[in-house]
């Protein structure tokens, strides 16, 4: 059972004149329906997972419009969907997390960009760059330049984002080129409002079918067509895009009362909010966005428009380019444009006053703009107060730190309470005691948290589903067998072909451990082919075990994750087995987040009906706990912590299970497998107990009372 998006789906039904209130990525979803999109595909990944999640729950709306929605096996599959727009005038949109998803989709995108499109093709990418990112730090700008695909970077407010979606399709059709729509993580999750329009039924859809196939060899990516396609890009498609961007005013210039004339700022659209906020804090813009220093806001960061850049910069002594990340593509392009058009009196600032890399937060942009203003001293501005304002803001930050008393302790990400993947790494730590440390090739997913304390397991991470492939050169040259960890999401994404098929074909003597938790958990528990609870719209008979058998895997064992001793024994068997081929261990245990999301509503309903409900909890007997805390180091569960001992004669704190416990039993399993102190106990909490429960409870209390020493009975 996946999370329901019923409330979000209702927003998609809004019609002309009604006001949409919601998140950025949901506004994009609504804008797609308003644009007459024929098909939508994608692969889940923060921060754009909502788009596919909501559309998958909006079957009645999409069916009425005839829109086809596909949950793709990978970003490459999503990009390949856009092939429908190469020959036919159908609008299509796909989505994924960038830059990693764009890398996966690169082959299809390169071919798509070369062939060009008839129907509008929009690619909504979650640009996960900066402090809150979960991936390698790169930008999509280089890919857009490399493949000559246009890159939209709208101002972070809902009306601008919706407008860029709608005009993104028009730009794509006007220039026969696919278009990226880039949304940073904060833009995806910002809240706002816009005036909705009616949803548009597409001209070609599942209800309005195509009749005859169109064949055009000029759209096939083979020589000599590819040479003609490249020339067509430059001679026809590029000029058409530039003309559309200029004619429709996609980029914006902001000024206000009494703007200065000898200085200006060029910023990426996604950084407009940070830029205008910095000017407001420095006293050079008001609360409504009227700024005394003109801003040229690039809602389209590629291609750049020389006919707009040159007039904006002409006559200015200094211009600041606010461009996040490295290399400084836009800054270098502005310099080249001004040189080419002989605009020699304008000095371009950028990475000299702003950081070369890293997220441009409000504080970073404020500091950079303050430095720019001090260095350029624009005429008509009283800059004497700039250092004082900047120092006052810095002092407020220092004061906040003083009030806290101490820096907030670092809190690295980790596994959720009761995560079924944690016991696997507990078993690995136990195995290491006997075998010594062994090389572990990791993969993208929740299990990457194993590289952090307390486990510190995992030596490489190369890409989603690529763990086993990355192990292929290490294994033959290592003194003992190595292990690869892969999630079930990674298995279906890329691991099936690049990893398992490759290892079987090459007879690699490798150990693959697949975390079968039932979902792509790290991206929000979306369903995959082997999920235990499928909707009526998906196939329900696909399994990892059958697939592995069909590929020729001979050594395969399935183990329940929480059985730490069994998992450790199976790992040891794989390492010592005489079988010289791929050995697969399937660690099976449902994602605890999804399990709790599934059972809690059911338990609430049963309680409401007065039915009996039993919950398991675990605890620690303080009198038995030694205070060694090995259990904590081998588990790492957030609900297993420490507290002061109630015994005044004991100095060391004791282990303690807090109220976050979900009853997975790992703490007790670890204590048993590692032969630690027997201080853990399991308790059943019975709600709405029946007569039998009360009778058994009474008998237990009586028996315990008889066995309890007399001195303790008197104390009680």
XYZ file of C-alpha atoms in Angstrom, residues 60-478:
419
model
C -9.849 9.200 -13.189
C -8.621 12.630 -14.321
C -6.047 11.234 -16.729
C -8.421 8.640 -18.152
C -11.002 11.316 -18.881
C -8.380 13.361 -20.748
C -6.833 10.340 -22.474
C -3.359 10.981 -21.000
C -0.971 8.033 -20.783
C 1.209 7.774 -17.642
C 4.148 5.396 -17.422
C 6.227 4.579 -14.346
C 9.563 3.950 -16.034
C 12.159 1.390 -15.007
C 14.888 4.027 -15.214
C 15.590 7.564 -16.377
C 16.811 6.114 -19.666
C 13.412 4.547 -20.188
C 11.709 7.838 -19.383
C 13.888 9.760 -21.862
C 13.199 7.149 -24.542
C 9.450 7.752 -24.096
C 9.971 11.164 -25.641
C 10.626 9.367 -28.919
C 6.854 9.620 -29.457
C 7.343 13.338 -30.089
C 9.994 12.857 -32.808
C 7.576 11.866 -35.569
C 4.226 13.040 -34.248
C 2.882 16.356 -32.919
C 2.194 14.992 -29.441
C 3.263 16.765 -26.280
C 5.171 14.661 -23.766
C 6.799 15.292 -20.395
C 9.155 13.203 -18.301
C 10.799 13.783 -14.951
C 13.740 12.594 -12.866
C 16.381 13.660 -10.379
C 19.369 15.410 -11.913
C 22.287 15.197 -12.468
C 22.468 11.478 -11.785
C 19.234 10.784 -13.641
C 20.335 12.886 -16.601
C 23.546 10.853 -16.742
C 21.504 7.633 -16.926
C 19.265 9.133 -19.626
C 22.135 10.626 -21.643
C 22.106 8.129 -24.514
C 18.415 8.628 -25.282
C 18.660 12.396 -24.760
C 21.574 12.766 -27.176
C 19.655 10.938 -29.891
C 16.484 12.889 -29.124
C 18.290 16.232 -29.300
C 19.930 15.280 -32.586
C 16.742 14.093 -34.296
C 14.627 16.918 -32.918
C 10.928 16.801 -32.083
C 7.632 17.757 -33.704
C 5.600 17.694 -30.515
C 6.650 19.624 -27.444
C 9.040 17.603 -25.246
C 9.570 18.852 -21.679
C 11.987 17.287 -19.188
C 11.332 18.325 -15.580
C 14.550 17.826 -13.631
C 15.039 18.168 -9.899
C 18.348 20.013 -9.660
C 19.689 18.559 -6.421
C 22.691 20.820 -5.860
C 23.884 22.357 -2.622
C 23.750 21.858 1.126
C 20.607 19.740 1.105
C 21.683 17.548 -1.823
C 21.989 13.780 -1.597
C 24.132 13.252 -4.698
C 27.349 14.224 -6.425
C 27.658 17.978 -6.869
C 27.227 18.747 -10.564
C 24.896 20.916 -12.642
C 22.720 20.157 -15.643
C 23.938 23.215 -17.532
C 26.847 21.378 -19.138
C 24.572 18.673 -20.517
C 22.191 21.244 -21.997
C 25.124 22.934 -23.739
C 26.625 19.666 -24.936
C 23.418 18.387 -26.572
C 21.982 21.794 -27.556
C 18.871 21.440 -25.423
C 17.262 24.545 -23.983
C 17.401 24.993 -20.193
C 14.649 26.841 -18.302
C 15.407 28.012 -14.750
C 12.246 29.849 -13.615
C 12.003 32.321 -10.760
C 10.931 30.433 -7.631
C 7.277 31.410 -7.464
C 4.290 29.424 -8.684
C 3.027 31.786 -11.430
C 6.514 31.902 -12.996
C 6.973 28.142 -12.762
C 3.571 27.441 -14.325
C 4.241 29.948 -17.108
C 7.582 28.293 -17.898
C 5.910 24.870 -18.120
C 3.308 26.136 -20.571
C 5.760 28.144 -22.666
C 8.352 25.391 -22.417
C 6.143 23.244 -24.648
C 5.689 26.148 -27.071
C 9.437 26.818 -27.131
C 10.078 23.141 -27.816
C 7.648 23.114 -30.747
C 8.824 26.444 -32.142
C 12.429 25.231 -32.254
C 11.802 21.463 -32.655
C 14.055 20.881 -29.652
C 13.495 19.165 -26.291
C 13.525 21.523 -23.293
C 14.771 21.078 -19.718
C 12.821 22.683 -16.870
C 15.186 22.923 -13.912
C 13.782 23.136 -10.384
C 15.977 23.276 -7.298
C 14.911 21.412 -4.198
C 13.551 24.546 -2.507
C 11.580 25.512 -5.607
C 9.960 22.066 -5.672
C 8.785 22.414 -2.091
C 7.958 26.126 -1.862
C 4.290 26.953 -1.311
C 2.303 29.587 -3.129
C -0.694 30.159 -5.353
C -1.657 30.866 -8.937
C -4.865 31.246 -10.920
C -5.634 27.928 -12.586
C -6.892 27.207 -16.079
C -9.012 24.354 -17.386
C -7.259 21.076 -18.076
C -6.832 20.513 -21.828
C -7.505 17.221 -23.535
C -4.562 16.528 -25.871
C -5.160 16.548 -29.629
C -3.571 13.091 -29.854
C -4.115 10.715 -26.966
C -5.452 7.345 -25.927
C -8.861 8.718 -26.908
C -7.746 10.464 -30.102
C -5.572 7.832 -31.765
C -2.943 8.103 -34.490
C -3.914 6.255 -37.661
C -0.799 5.881 -39.816
C 2.928 5.769 -39.021
C 5.143 8.512 -40.390
C 8.582 7.585 -41.709
C 11.288 10.202 -42.244
C 14.851 8.967 -42.663
C 16.014 12.468 -41.841
C 14.935 11.836 -38.246
C 16.960 8.644 -37.870
C 20.287 9.128 -36.081
C 22.499 7.508 -38.720
C 24.887 9.096 -41.193
C 24.339 11.122 -43.262
C 21.225 12.279 -41.351
C 23.241 13.067 -38.234
C 25.372 15.599 -40.121
C 22.280 17.315 -41.477
C 20.688 17.275 -38.011
C 23.713 19.034 -36.508
C 23.615 21.727 -39.174
C 19.859 22.107 -38.743
C 20.388 22.662 -35.016
C 22.666 25.620 -35.615
C 21.100 27.137 -38.721
C 17.401 26.735 -37.922
C 16.563 25.437 -34.458
C 18.891 27.697 -32.438
C 17.744 30.953 -34.145
C 14.117 29.853 -33.745
C 14.643 29.318 -30.010
C 16.348 32.696 -29.586
C 13.551 34.449 -31.457
C 10.863 32.730 -29.361
C 12.597 33.603 -26.083
C 12.907 37.262 -27.104
C 9.422 37.570 -28.565
C 7.710 36.045 -25.530
C 9.854 37.803 -22.924
C 10.861 34.634 -21.085
C 13.760 36.474 -19.455
C 12.862 39.457 -17.277
C 14.423 42.782 -16.295
C 13.553 44.270 -12.900
C 14.103 47.835 -11.776
C 12.270 50.383 -9.701
C 12.115 53.979 -8.614
C 15.434 55.747 -9.182
C 17.505 52.800 -10.390
C 21.243 53.260 -10.795
C 22.512 53.283 -14.360
C 26.130 52.207 -14.012
C 25.690 48.817 -12.297
C 23.497 45.755 -12.717
C 23.027 42.133 -11.749
C 22.525 39.126 -14.026
C 21.185 36.121 -12.120
C 19.879 32.643 -12.811
C 16.104 32.589 -12.465
C 16.291 30.061 -9.638
C 18.501 32.464 -7.650
C 16.285 35.520 -8.096
C 14.686 35.192 -4.658
C 18.077 35.070 -2.921
C 19.291 38.034 -5.006
C 16.324 40.309 -4.322
C 16.330 39.327 -0.639
C 19.981 40.357 -0.352
C 19.224 43.743 -1.935
C 16.299 44.199 0.464
C 18.515 43.481 3.458
C 21.097 45.959 2.188
C 18.425 48.618 1.721
C 18.510 48.743 -2.086
C 15.144 47.057 -2.793
C 11.722 47.246 -1.186
C 9.434 44.473 0.033
C 7.601 44.398 -3.319
C 10.721 43.642 -5.361
C 11.392 47.145 -6.720
C 15.181 47.311 -6.850
C 17.494 50.273 -7.341
C 20.110 48.011 -8.939
C 18.606 46.571 -12.164
C 18.353 42.786 -12.368
C 18.384 40.772 -15.599
C 16.720 37.507 -14.550
C 17.569 34.512 -16.733
C 14.519 32.285 -16.715
C 16.266 30.681 -19.694
C 19.903 30.010 -18.858
C 20.615 28.266 -22.160
C 20.670 29.532 -24.813
C 21.729 32.999 -23.704
C 20.449 35.915 -25.782
C 23.208 38.352 -26.855
C 20.545 40.813 -28.059
C 19.360 41.084 -24.445
C 22.726 40.855 -22.657
C 24.434 43.604 -24.646
C 21.755 46.306 -24.112
C 21.538 45.443 -20.414
C 25.310 45.736 -19.890
C 25.981 48.676 -22.225
C 26.727 51.857 -20.308
C 27.281 50.061 -17.000
C 30.666 50.191 -15.307
C 30.078 46.906 -13.452
C 27.797 43.886 -13.718
C 27.586 41.007 -11.239
C 26.751 37.509 -12.506
C 25.070 35.449 -9.776
C 25.628 31.902 -11.018
C 25.632 28.896 -8.740
C 28.278 26.206 -9.105
C 31.341 25.595 -11.206
C 32.351 25.966 -14.040
C 31.091 29.524 -14.456
C 29.353 28.879 -17.785
C 27.146 31.984 -17.765
C 29.834 34.346 -16.500
C 32.260 33.197 -19.206
C 29.544 33.464 -21.850
C 28.705 37.037 -20.775
C 32.389 37.990 -20.954
C 32.676 36.486 -24.437
C 29.483 38.196 -25.612
C 30.600 41.632 -24.419
C 34.023 41.161 -25.983
C 32.508 40.015 -29.282
C 30.191 43.036 -29.381
C 32.975 45.416 -28.273
C 31.288 46.451 -25.035
C 34.595 47.313 -23.403
C 33.626 49.629 -20.552
C 31.782 47.027 -18.448
C 33.644 45.006 -15.829
C 32.040 41.638 -15.142
C 32.135 40.333 -11.570
C 31.092 36.880 -10.440
C 33.327 34.261 -8.926
C 35.691 36.976 -7.693
C 33.137 38.041 -5.051
C 31.038 34.869 -4.824
C 32.247 31.335 -3.950
C 33.539 29.140 -6.768
C 31.322 26.240 -5.677
C 28.631 25.321 -3.182
C 25.028 26.369 -2.712
C 24.252 30.053 -2.957
C 22.215 30.452 0.217
C 20.780 33.832 1.235
C 23.810 34.510 3.418
C 26.271 33.654 0.639
C 24.481 35.839 -1.915
C 24.188 38.705 0.571
C 27.935 38.607 1.221
C 28.744 38.493 -2.497
C 26.441 41.373 -3.425
C 27.796 43.476 -0.550
C 31.337 42.916 -1.857
C 30.214 43.788 -5.392
C 28.593 47.045 -4.291
C 31.623 48.044 -2.228
C 33.979 47.291 -5.142
C 31.906 48.949 -7.892
C 30.495 51.881 -5.863
C 27.460 52.520 -8.112
C 26.661 56.207 -8.551
C 23.497 57.327 -6.811
C 23.727 54.741 -4.020
C 24.787 55.541 -0.481
C 27.124 52.609 0.092
C 28.560 53.898 3.351
C 26.003 51.885 5.310
C 26.705 48.598 3.476
C 29.541 47.400 5.745
C 27.515 48.390 8.807
C 24.406 46.510 7.612
C 26.458 43.482 6.701
C 28.188 43.521 10.078
C 24.852 43.915 11.886
C 23.505 40.809 10.184
C 26.703 38.911 10.992
C 26.439 40.052 14.618
C 22.876 38.735 14.789
C 24.169 35.377 13.614
C 26.910 35.401 16.245
C 24.367 36.358 18.900
C 22.171 33.429 17.889
C 25.164 31.133 18.314
C 25.834 32.595 21.765
C 22.233 32.015 22.822
C 22.495 28.387 21.771
C 25.483 28.093 24.083
C 27.301 25.618 21.838
C 27.308 24.561 18.211
C 24.567 22.130 17.264
C 26.169 18.681 17.182
C 26.641 17.113 13.769
C 23.916 14.598 13.009
C 24.720 12.482 9.965
C 21.827 10.767 8.164
C 21.064 7.214 9.149
C 18.672 4.318 8.948
C 15.103 4.775 10.166
C 13.928 3.176 13.395
C 13.454 -0.541 12.755
C 14.954 -0.403 9.242
C 15.314 -3.971 7.925
C 18.695 -3.139 6.399
C 20.374 -2.366 9.726
C 20.515 -5.999 10.947
C 22.369 -7.019 7.775
C 25.204 -4.674 8.659
C 25.109 -5.874 12.261
C 25.698 -9.367 10.882
C 28.581 -8.064 8.764
C 30.253 -6.514 11.813
C 30.002 -9.872 13.553
C 31.548 -11.649 10.550
C 34.407 -9.143 10.508
C 35.436 -10.389 13.961
C 36.281 -13.750 12.422
C 37.374 -12.940 8.878
C 38.760 -9.450 9.250
C 37.498 -6.517 7.211
C 36.435 -7.287 3.651
C 35.830 -5.053 0.647
C 32.210 -3.989 0.175
C 31.051 -2.428 -3.092
C 28.070 -0.261 -2.283
C 25.207 1.077 -4.342
C 22.794 3.997 -4.327
C 19.995 3.627 -1.778
C 19.240 3.598 1.926
C 22.027 1.057 2.466
C 24.588 3.752 1.597
C 24.055 4.942 5.186
C 26.081 1.891 6.213
C 29.206 3.902 5.368
C 28.467 6.120 8.403
C 28.862 5.261 12.108
C 28.385 2.902 13.783
C 28.971 0.464 10.894
C 31.455 2.229 8.565
C 30.877 -0.457 5.935
C 31.206 0.206 2.199
C 34.252 1.126 0.132
C 32.827 2.429 -3.155
C 29.592 3.877 -4.557
C 29.567 4.281 -8.343
C 25.932 4.658 -9.373
C 22.424 3.291 -9.082
C 22.494 -0.451 -9.724
C 26.211 -0.393 -10.561
C 27.519 -1.885 -7.314
C 28.124 -5.360 -8.719
C 29.704 -3.996 -11.887
C 32.048 -1.846 -9.781
C 33.111 -4.999 -7.928
C 34.150 -6.922 -11.051
C 37.787 -5.743 -11.088
C 38.268 -5.756 -7.307
C 37.180 -9.355 -6.683
C 39.870 -11.160 -8.769
C 42.656 -9.184 -7.107
C 41.541 -9.394 -3.483
